[in-house]
XYZ file of C-alpha atoms in Angstrom:
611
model
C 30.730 13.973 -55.394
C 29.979 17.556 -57.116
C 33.110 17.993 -59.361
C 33.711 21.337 -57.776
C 34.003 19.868 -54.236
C 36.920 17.680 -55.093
C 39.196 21.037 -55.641
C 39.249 21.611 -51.790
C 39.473 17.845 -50.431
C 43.140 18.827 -49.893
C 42.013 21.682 -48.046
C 39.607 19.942 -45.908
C 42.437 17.301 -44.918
C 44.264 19.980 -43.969
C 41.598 21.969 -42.252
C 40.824 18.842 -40.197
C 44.370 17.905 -39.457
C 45.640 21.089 -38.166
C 42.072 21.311 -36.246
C 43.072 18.209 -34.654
C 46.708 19.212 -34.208
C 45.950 22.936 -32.546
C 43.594 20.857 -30.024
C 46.058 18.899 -28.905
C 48.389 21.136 -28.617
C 46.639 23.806 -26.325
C 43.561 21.776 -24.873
C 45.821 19.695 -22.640
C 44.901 17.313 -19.698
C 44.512 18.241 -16.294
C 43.422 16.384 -13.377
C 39.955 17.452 -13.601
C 40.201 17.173 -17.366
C 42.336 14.194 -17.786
C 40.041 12.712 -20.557
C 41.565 15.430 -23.098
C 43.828 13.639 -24.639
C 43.515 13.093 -28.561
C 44.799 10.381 -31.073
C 44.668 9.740 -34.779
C 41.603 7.506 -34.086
C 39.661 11.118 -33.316
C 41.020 12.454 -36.958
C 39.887 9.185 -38.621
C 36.199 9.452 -37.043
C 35.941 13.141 -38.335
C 36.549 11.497 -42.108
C 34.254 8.664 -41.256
C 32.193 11.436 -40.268
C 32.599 12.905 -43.747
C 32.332 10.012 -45.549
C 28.309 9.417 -44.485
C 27.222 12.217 -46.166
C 25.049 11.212 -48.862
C 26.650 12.891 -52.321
C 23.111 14.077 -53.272
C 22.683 15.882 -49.520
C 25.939 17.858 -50.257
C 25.993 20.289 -53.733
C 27.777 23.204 -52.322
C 31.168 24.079 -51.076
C 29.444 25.555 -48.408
C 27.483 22.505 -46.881
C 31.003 20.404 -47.156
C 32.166 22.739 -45.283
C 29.169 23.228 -42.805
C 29.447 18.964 -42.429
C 32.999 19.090 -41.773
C 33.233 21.223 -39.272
C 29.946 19.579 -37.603
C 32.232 16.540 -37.358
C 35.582 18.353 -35.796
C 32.752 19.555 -33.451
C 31.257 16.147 -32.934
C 35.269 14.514 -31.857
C 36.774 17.563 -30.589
C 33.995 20.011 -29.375
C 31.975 17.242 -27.583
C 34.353 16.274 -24.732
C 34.844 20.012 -23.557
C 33.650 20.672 -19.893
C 32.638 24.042 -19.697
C 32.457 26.811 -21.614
C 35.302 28.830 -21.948
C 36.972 26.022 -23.580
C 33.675 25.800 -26.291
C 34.633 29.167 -26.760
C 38.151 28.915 -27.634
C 37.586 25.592 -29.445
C 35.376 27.768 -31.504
C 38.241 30.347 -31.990
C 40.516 27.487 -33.033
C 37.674 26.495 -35.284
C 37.315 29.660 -36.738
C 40.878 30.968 -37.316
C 41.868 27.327 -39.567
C 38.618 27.951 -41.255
C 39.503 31.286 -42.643
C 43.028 30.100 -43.244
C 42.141 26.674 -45.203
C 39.023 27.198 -46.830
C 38.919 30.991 -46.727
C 35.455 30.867 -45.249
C 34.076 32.764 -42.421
C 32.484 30.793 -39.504
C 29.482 32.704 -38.720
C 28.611 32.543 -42.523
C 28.966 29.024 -42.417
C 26.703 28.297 -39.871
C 24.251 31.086 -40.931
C 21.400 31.230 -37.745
C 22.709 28.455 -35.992
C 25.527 28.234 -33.109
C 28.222 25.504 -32.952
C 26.331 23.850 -30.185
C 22.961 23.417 -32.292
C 25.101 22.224 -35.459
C 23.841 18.609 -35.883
C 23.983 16.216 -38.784
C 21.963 12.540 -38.390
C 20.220 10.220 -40.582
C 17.538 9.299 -38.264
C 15.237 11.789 -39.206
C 12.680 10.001 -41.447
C 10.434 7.015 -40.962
C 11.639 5.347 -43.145
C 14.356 3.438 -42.208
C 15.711 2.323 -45.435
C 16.056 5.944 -46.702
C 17.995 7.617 -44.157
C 20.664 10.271 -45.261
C 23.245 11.559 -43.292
C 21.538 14.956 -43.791
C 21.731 18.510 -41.020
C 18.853 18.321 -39.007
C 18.741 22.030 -38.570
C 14.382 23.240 -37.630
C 13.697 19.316 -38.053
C 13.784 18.889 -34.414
C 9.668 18.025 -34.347
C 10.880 14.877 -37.299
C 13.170 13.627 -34.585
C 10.870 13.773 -31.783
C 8.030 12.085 -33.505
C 10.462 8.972 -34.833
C 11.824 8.744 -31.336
C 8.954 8.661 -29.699
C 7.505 5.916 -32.350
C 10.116 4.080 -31.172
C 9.454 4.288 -27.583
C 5.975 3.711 -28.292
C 6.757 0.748 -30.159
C 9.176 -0.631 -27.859
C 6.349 -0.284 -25.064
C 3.664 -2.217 -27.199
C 5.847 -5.298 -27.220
C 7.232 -5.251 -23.694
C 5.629 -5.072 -20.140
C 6.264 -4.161 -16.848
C 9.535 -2.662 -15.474
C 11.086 -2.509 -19.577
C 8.664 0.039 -20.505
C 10.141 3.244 -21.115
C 8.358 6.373 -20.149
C 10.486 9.569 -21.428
C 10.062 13.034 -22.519
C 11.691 14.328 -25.696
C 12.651 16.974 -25.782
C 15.508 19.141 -27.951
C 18.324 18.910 -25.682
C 17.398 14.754 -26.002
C 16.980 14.708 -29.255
C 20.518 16.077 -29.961
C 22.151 13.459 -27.758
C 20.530 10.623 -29.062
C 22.057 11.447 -32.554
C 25.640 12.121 -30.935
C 25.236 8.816 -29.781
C 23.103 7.125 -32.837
C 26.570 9.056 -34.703
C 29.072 6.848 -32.650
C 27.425 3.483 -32.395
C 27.200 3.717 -36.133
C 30.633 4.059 -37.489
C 33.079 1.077 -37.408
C 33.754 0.330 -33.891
C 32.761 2.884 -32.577
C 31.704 3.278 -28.988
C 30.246 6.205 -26.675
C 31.175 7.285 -23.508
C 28.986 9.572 -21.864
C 30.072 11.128 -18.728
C 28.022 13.902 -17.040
C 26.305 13.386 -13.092
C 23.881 10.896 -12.308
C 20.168 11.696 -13.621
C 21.484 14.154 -16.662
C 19.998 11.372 -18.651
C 23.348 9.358 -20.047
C 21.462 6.252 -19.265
C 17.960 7.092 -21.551
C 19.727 8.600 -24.279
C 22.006 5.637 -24.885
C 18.886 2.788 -24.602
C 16.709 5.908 -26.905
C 19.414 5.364 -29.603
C 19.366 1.718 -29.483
C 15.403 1.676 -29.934
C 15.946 4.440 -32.676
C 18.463 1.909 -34.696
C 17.239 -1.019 -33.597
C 20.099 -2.433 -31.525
C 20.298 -5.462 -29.221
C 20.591 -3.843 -26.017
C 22.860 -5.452 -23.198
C 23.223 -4.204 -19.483
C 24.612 -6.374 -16.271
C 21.931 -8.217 -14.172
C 20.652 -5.812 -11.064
C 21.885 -8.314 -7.962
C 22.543 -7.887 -5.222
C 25.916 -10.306 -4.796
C 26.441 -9.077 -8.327
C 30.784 -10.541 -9.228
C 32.985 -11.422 -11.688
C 31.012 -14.863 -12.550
C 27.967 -12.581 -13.573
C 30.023 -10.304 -15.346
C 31.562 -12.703 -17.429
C 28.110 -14.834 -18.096
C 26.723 -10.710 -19.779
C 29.809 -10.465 -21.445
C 29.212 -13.367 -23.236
C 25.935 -13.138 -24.111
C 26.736 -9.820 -25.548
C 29.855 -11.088 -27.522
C 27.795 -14.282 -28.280
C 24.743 -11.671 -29.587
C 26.914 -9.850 -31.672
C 29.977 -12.473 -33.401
C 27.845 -15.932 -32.906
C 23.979 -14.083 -34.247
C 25.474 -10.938 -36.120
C 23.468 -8.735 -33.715
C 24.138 -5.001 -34.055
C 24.712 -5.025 -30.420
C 25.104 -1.982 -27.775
C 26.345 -2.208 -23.774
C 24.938 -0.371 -21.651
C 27.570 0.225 -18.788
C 26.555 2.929 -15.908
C 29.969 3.087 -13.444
C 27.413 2.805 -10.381
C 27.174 -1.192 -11.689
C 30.802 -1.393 -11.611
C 31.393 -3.665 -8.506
C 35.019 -5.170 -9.457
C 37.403 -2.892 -11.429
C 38.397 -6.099 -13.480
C 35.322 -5.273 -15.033
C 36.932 -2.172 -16.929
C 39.835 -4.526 -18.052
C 37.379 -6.539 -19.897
C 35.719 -3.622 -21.564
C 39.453 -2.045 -22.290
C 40.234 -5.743 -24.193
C 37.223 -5.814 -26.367
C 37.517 -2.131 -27.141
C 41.220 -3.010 -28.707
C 41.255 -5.970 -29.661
C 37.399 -7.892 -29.937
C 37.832 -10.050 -27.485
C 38.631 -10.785 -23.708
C 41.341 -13.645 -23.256
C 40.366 -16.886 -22.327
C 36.506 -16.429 -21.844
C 36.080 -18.951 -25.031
C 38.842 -21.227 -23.929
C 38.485 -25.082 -25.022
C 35.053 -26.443 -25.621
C 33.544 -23.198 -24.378
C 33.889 -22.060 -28.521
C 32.819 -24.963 -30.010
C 29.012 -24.161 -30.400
C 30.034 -20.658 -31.539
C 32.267 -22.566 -34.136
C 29.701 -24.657 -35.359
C 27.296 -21.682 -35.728
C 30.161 -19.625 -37.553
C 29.865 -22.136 -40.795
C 27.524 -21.192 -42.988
C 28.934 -17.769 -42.282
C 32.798 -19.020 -43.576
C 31.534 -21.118 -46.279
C 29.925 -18.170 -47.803
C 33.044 -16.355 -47.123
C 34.462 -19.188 -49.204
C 37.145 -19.716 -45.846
C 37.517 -23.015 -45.312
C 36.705 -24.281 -41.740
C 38.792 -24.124 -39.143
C 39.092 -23.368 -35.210
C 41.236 -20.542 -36.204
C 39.311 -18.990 -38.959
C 35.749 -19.507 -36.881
C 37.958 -17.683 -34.157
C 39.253 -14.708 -36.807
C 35.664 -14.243 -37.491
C 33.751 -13.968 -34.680
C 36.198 -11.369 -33.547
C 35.650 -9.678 -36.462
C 31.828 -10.017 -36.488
C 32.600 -8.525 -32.578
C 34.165 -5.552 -33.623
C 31.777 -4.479 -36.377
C 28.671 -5.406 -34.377
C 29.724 -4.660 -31.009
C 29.206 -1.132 -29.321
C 29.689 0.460 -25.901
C 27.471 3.179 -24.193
C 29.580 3.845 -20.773
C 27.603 6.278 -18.470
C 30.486 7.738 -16.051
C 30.291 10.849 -13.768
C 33.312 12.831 -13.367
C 32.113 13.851 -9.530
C 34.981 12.415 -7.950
C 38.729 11.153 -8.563
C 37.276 7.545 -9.736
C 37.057 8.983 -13.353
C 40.249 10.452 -13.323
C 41.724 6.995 -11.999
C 39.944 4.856 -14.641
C 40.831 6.672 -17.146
C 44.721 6.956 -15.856
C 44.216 3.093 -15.753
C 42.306 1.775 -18.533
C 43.352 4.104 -21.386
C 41.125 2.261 -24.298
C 38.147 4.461 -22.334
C 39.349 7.418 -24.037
C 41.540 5.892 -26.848
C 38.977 4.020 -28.198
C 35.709 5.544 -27.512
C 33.980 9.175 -28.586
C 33.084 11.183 -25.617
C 29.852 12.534 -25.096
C 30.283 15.489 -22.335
C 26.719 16.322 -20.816
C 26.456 19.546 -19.709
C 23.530 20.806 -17.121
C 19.891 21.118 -19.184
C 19.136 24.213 -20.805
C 16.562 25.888 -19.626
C 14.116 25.862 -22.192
C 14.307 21.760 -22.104
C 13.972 21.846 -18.729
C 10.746 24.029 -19.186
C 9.476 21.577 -21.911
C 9.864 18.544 -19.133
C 8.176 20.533 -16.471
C 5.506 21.418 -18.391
C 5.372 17.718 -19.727
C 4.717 16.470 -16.324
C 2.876 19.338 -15.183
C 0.403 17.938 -17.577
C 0.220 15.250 -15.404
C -2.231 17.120 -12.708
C -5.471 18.811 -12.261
C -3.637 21.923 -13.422
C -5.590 24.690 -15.555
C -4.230 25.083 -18.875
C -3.518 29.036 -18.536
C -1.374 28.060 -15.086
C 0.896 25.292 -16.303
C 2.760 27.762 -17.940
C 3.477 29.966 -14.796
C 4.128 27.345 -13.103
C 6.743 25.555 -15.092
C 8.563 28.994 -15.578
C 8.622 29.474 -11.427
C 9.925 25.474 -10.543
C 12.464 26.240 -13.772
C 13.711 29.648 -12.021
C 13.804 27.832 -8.533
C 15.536 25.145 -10.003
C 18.616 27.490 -11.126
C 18.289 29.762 -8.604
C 19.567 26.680 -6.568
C 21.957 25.140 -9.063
C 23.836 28.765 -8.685
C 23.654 29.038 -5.086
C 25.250 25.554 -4.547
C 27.670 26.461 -6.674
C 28.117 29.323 -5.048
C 28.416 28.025 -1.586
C 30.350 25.387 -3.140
C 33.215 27.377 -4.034
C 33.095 29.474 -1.034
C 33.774 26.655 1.132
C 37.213 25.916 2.231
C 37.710 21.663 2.271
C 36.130 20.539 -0.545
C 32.130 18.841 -0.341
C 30.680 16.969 -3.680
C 27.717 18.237 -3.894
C 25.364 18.752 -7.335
C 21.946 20.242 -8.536
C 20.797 17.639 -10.988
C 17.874 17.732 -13.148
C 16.578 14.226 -11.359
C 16.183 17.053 -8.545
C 14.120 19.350 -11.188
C 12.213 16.407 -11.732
C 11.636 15.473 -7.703
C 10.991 18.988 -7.543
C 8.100 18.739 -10.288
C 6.660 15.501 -8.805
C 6.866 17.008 -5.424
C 4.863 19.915 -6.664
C 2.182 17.558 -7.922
C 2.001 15.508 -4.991
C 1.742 18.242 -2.625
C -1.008 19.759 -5.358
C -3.049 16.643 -5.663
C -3.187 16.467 -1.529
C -4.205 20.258 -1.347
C -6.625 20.019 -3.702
C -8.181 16.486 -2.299
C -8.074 18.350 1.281
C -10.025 21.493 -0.365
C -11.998 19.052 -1.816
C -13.402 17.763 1.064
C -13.701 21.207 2.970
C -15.824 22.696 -0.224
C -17.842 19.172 -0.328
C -18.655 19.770 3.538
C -19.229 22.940 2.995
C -21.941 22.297 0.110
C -23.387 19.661 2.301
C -23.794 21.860 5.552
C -25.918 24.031 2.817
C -27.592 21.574 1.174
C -28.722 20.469 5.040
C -29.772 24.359 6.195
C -31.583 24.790 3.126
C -33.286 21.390 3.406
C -34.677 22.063 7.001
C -34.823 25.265 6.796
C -37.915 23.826 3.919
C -38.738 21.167 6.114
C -39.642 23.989 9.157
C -41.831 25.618 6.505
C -43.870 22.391 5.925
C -43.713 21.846 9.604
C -45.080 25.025 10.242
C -48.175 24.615 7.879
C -48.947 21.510 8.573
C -48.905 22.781 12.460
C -51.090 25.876 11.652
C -53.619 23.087 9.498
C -53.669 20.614 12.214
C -54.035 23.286 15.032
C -57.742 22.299 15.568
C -57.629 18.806 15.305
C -54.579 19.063 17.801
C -56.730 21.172 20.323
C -59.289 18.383 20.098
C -57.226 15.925 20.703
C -56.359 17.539 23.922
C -59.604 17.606 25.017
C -60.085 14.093 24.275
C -57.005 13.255 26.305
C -57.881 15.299 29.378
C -60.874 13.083 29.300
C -59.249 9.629 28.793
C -56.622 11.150 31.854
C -59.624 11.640 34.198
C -61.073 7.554 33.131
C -57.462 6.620 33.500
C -57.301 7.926 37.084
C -60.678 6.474 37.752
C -59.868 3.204 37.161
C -56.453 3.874 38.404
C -58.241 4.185 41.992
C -60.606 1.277 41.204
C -57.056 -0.843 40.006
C -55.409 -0.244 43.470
C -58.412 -1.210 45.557
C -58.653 -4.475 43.215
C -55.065 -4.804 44.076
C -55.241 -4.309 47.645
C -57.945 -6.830 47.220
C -55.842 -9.410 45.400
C -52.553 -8.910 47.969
C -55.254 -9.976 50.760
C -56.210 -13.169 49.062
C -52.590 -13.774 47.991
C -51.850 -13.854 51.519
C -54.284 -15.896 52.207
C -53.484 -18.494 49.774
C -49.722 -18.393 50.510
C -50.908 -19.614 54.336
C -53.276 -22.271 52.874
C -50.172 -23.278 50.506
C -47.890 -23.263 53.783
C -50.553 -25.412 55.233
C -50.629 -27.803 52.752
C -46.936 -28.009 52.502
C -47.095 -29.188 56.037
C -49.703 -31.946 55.499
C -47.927 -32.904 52.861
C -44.483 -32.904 54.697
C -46.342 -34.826 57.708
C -47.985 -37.578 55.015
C -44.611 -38.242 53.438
C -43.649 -38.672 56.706
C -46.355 -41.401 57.586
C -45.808 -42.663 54.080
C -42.178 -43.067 54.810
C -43.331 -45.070 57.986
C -46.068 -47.304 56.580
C -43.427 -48.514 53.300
C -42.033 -50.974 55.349
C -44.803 -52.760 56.251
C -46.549 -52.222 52.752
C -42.945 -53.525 51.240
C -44.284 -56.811 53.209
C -48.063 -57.096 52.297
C -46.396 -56.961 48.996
C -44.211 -59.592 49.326
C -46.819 -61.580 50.979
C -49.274 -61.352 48.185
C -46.890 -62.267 45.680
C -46.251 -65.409 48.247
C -49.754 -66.619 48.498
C -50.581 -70.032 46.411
C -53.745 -71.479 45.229
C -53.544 -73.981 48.055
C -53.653 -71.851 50.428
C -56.233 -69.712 49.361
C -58.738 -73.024 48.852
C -57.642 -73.946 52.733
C -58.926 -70.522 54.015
C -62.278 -70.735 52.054
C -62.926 -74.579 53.393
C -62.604 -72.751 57.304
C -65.987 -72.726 58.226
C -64.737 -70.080 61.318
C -61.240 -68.871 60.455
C -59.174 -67.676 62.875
C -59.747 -64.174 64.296
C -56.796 -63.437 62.600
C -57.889 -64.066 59.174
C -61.511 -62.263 60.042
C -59.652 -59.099 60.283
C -57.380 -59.651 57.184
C -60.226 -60.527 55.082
C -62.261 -57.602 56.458
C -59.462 -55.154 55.628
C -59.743 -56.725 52.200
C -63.613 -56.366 51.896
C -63.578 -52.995 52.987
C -60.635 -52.273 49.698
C -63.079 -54.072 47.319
C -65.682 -52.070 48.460
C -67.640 -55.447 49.806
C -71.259 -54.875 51.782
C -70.660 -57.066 55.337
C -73.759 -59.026 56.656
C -75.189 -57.337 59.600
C -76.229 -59.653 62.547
C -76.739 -59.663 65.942
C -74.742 -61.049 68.676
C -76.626 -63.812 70.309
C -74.669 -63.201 73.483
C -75.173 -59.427 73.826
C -77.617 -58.296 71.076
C -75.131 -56.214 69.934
C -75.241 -55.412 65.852
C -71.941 -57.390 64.195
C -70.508 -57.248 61.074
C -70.235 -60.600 58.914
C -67.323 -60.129 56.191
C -66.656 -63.520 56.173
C -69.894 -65.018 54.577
C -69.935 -62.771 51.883
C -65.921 -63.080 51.230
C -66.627 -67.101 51.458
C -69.646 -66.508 48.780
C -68.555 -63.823 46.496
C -65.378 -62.862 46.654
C -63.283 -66.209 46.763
C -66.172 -67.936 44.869
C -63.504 -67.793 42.582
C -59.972 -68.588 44.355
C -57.555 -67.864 41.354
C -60.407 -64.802 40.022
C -59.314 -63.590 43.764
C -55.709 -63.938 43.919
C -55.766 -62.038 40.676
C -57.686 -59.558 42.675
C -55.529 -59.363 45.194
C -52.261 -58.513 43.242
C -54.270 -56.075 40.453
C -55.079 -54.427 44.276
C -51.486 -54.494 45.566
C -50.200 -52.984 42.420
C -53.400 -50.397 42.238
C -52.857 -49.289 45.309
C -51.612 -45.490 45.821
């Protein structure tokens, strides 16, 4: 350190001490402040504060001073609610200033205010050179290395982890309270403010800005104890078993069993929670923990791997709770679990300024089909709305005679914004379509009002040739109803013969009917000849043709036959009468059963020929 600096070391002990002691003093606790309570651990955090400062950073009395009361700020300032009490933590501030270190506030912090007053060593890339250094107009630095970080964290991870955030100032300042906390010797953060200020991205922001393992409870649904105590160890496990720099992420919605808190309040004081490494349970953390103890040059035992592991827990592990003081729940766990103050720094977050909330709007506003010379407008207008409602539920609030918990959050800015955009996108697609039917119905007029104007030439060329034609087709009308007339005689003509072949059809229907009918009659008997044929033998056909007169009988049969095969008779006359007679039976005896078997075969070829 500069060699003039160490004459007022005294006087900045002093400075801090009676800082700390006025603020307890007159900033007391009340039941909707109950977290303002201060301890020596808040005093040692404002030298540990101190202590960062790089001695190259610091060559003035003035910037010691500047740092120092940054860091009062940082313990003190930081929990305050509202801002009358900023304002007399500012007097108190400003009156030990002048009386310690005979320096004048506002000179102090030159242009800035006490709220804008920020010291962090995240502002560079490069990680291995970062001084504890005021950030003062290097708010564009911080943006770009958060969002490098976000950007890099995205590359590497998928789905549901990716982080999509806007930084803005009022972020930006956070993050390095936080970054501030996590960094110093056990420390821890808890941020309270109402749900959707953001307590929840700032804390994982400063993680991905320092590189920290990052450790929340599992989202279930029958969420208990068992769970609980499986996160808590990985977490301890991440950061005494691995050496992990290691940060919990704790938002009181996730807080199903109040046990919970207890666990949290015994690893805040002491490192560990009793009996979750009971037995075997520590033995593979034991083993793990020697190489670490033999370069300690400890010799190996139970105890000692115990001793250091809790150790390695309370320099690696951080907390990030994310409470909301709506209700009496805060004020309870607080009452109950007093290592949530004792042992944490406290992060109050108070409603967005305005200007951050018009750098989000406009962020998202981005987002649409928006003109470039209207986002502006437009962000300014939802950013007016959006406090014009804040004050008049506040308002209304307060007028209001049983109490109602009821808050304007910027998650309702940001509905508000999206909202906007939705509603924008469907306007626009619904114009859309009305100027798109609109340009067709156009496009269509114009096309027939051109196609009319062909039309109409091509009618005025054609006229002519169309009058001909209608000549031509009177004529083919007067041949059509000529032959019209000649058609309908023709078919007068054709119904008579129709009629006349339908009764020649009826006719022969009847025939037919009555030959079926005779048919039907004459089976039987054919059904016999049949079966006599196929009964005649040889023999018997030999006997007939050795009768030199058959029977009368047989005359007739074999005349039926001759008169089938188409057989000539002899004609003779009767000596008796001298009438002419036909002889079948001479020719049959000759010809036709010259052959007996040649005749038999005859005789079936005929029975089977037969129709």
């Amino acid at each position: 350190m500069n060699v003039g600096l160490r004459s007022i070391r005294d006087s900045i002990v002093s400075f801090a001490v009676d800082v700390f002691g006025t603020v307890k003093d007159r900033m007391l606790p009340t039941p909707e402040k109950s977290h303002y309570t201060f301890n020596l651990r808040d005093l040692c955090r404002v030298f540990q504060g101190v202590s960062c400062l790089h001695p190259q950073s610091c060559k003035t009395e003035k910037q010691l001073v500047h740092l120092v009361v940054h860091e009062c700020n940082r313990e003190f300032g930081d929990r305050l609610t509202c801002q009358s009490d900023k304002r007399k933590f500012e007097g108190i501030l400003r009156d030990k200033l002048s009386k310690h270190l005979k320096h004048d506030l506002s000179i102090v912090l030159e242009e800035e205010t006490l709220d804008t007053v920020q010291y962090s060593n995240l502002f560079t890339h490069d990680a291995a050179d970062r001084n504890y250094i005021s950030i003062g107009g290097k708010m564009d630095l911080g943006r770009e290395v958060m969002e490098a970080a976000i950007a890099h964290h995205n590359s590497v991870t998928g789905g549901s982890s990716q982080i999509n955030l806007v930084v803005f100032d009022f972020m930006i300042r956070h993050v390095s309270k936080v970054c501030r906390i996590v960094q110093q010797p056990y420390g821890s953060a808890l941020l309270i403010g109402l749900g959707g200020s953001g307590r929840r991205s700032v804390a994982r922001l400063a993680a991905l800005v320092l590189n920290y393992t990052v450790c929340t409870v599992t989202s279930a649904r029958n969420y208990n104890k068992d769970c609980w105590r499986e996160d808590v160890s990985f977490a301890l496990r991440s950061a005494g078993e691995r050496g992990q720099s290691t940060l919990f992420l704790l938002v009181d919605t996730e807080i199903t069993d109040e046990s919970f808190l207890e666990d949290v309040s015994n690893i805040l004081n002491t490192g560990e929670v009793p009996g979750l490494f009971a037995g075997d349970n520590f033995d593979p953390i034991a083993h793990q923990l020697k190489p670490v103890l033999r370069d300690a040059g400890i010799e190996f035992s139970m105890e000692a791997a115990m001793d250091c592991f809790i150790g390695r827990v309370k320099s690696n592990m951080h907390f990030a709770l994310c409470f909301s003081p709506v209700d009496a729940k805060l004020r309870d766990r607080l009452r109950r679990f007093p290592a949530l103050v004792n042992c944490t720094s406290i992060d109050w977050v108070l409603p967005w300024p305005e200007d951050d909330l018009y750098k989000v709007g406009l962020h998202k506003l981005k987002e649409g089909n928006i003109p470039d010379d209207q986002i502006e407008k437009i962000a300014g207008s939802l950013v007016r709305m959006f406090r014009d409602s804040e004050k008049a539920v506040v308002e209304g609030v307060a007028t209001r005679t049983q109490p109602i918990s009821l808050h304007v959050t910027p998650t309702i800015f940001l509905d508000a914004v999206n909202n906007f955009l939705h509603l924008l996108t469907n306007m626009t697609e619904e114009t859309t379509k009305l100027r798109d039917r609109y340009e067709m119905g156009l496009q269509q007029m114009y096309q027939t009002a051109t196609d009319v104007a062909v039309m109409q030439t091509t009618l005025k060329t054609n006229q002519p040739i169309l009058e001909a034609k209608a000549d031509e087709v009177k004529v083919l009308i007067t041949e059509i109803d000529g032959k019209t007339a000649e058609a309908d005689k023709e078919r007068t003509e054709v119904a008579v013969e129709e009629e006349i072949a339908n009764k020649i059809m009826t006719e022969a229907k009847s025939v037919k009917e009555e030959c079926e009918a005779n048919l039907a009659v004459a089976m039987p008997a054919m059904n016999a000849a049949t079966q006599a044929v196929s009964e005649i033998d040889k023999k018997q056909l030999i006997e007939i043709k050795s009768m030199p007169n058959p029977p009368d009988r047989v005359k007739r049969v074999i005349e039926a036959v001759c008169i089938v095969l188409g057989v000539k008779p002899h004609e003779k006359r009767n000596p008796l009468n001298g009438k002419k007679e036909y002889d079948y039976w001479t020719p049959t005896k000759t010809k036709v059963m010259a052959d007996v078997e040649e005749f038999r075969g005859m005789l079936v070829c005929l029975l089977y020929t037969s129709p």
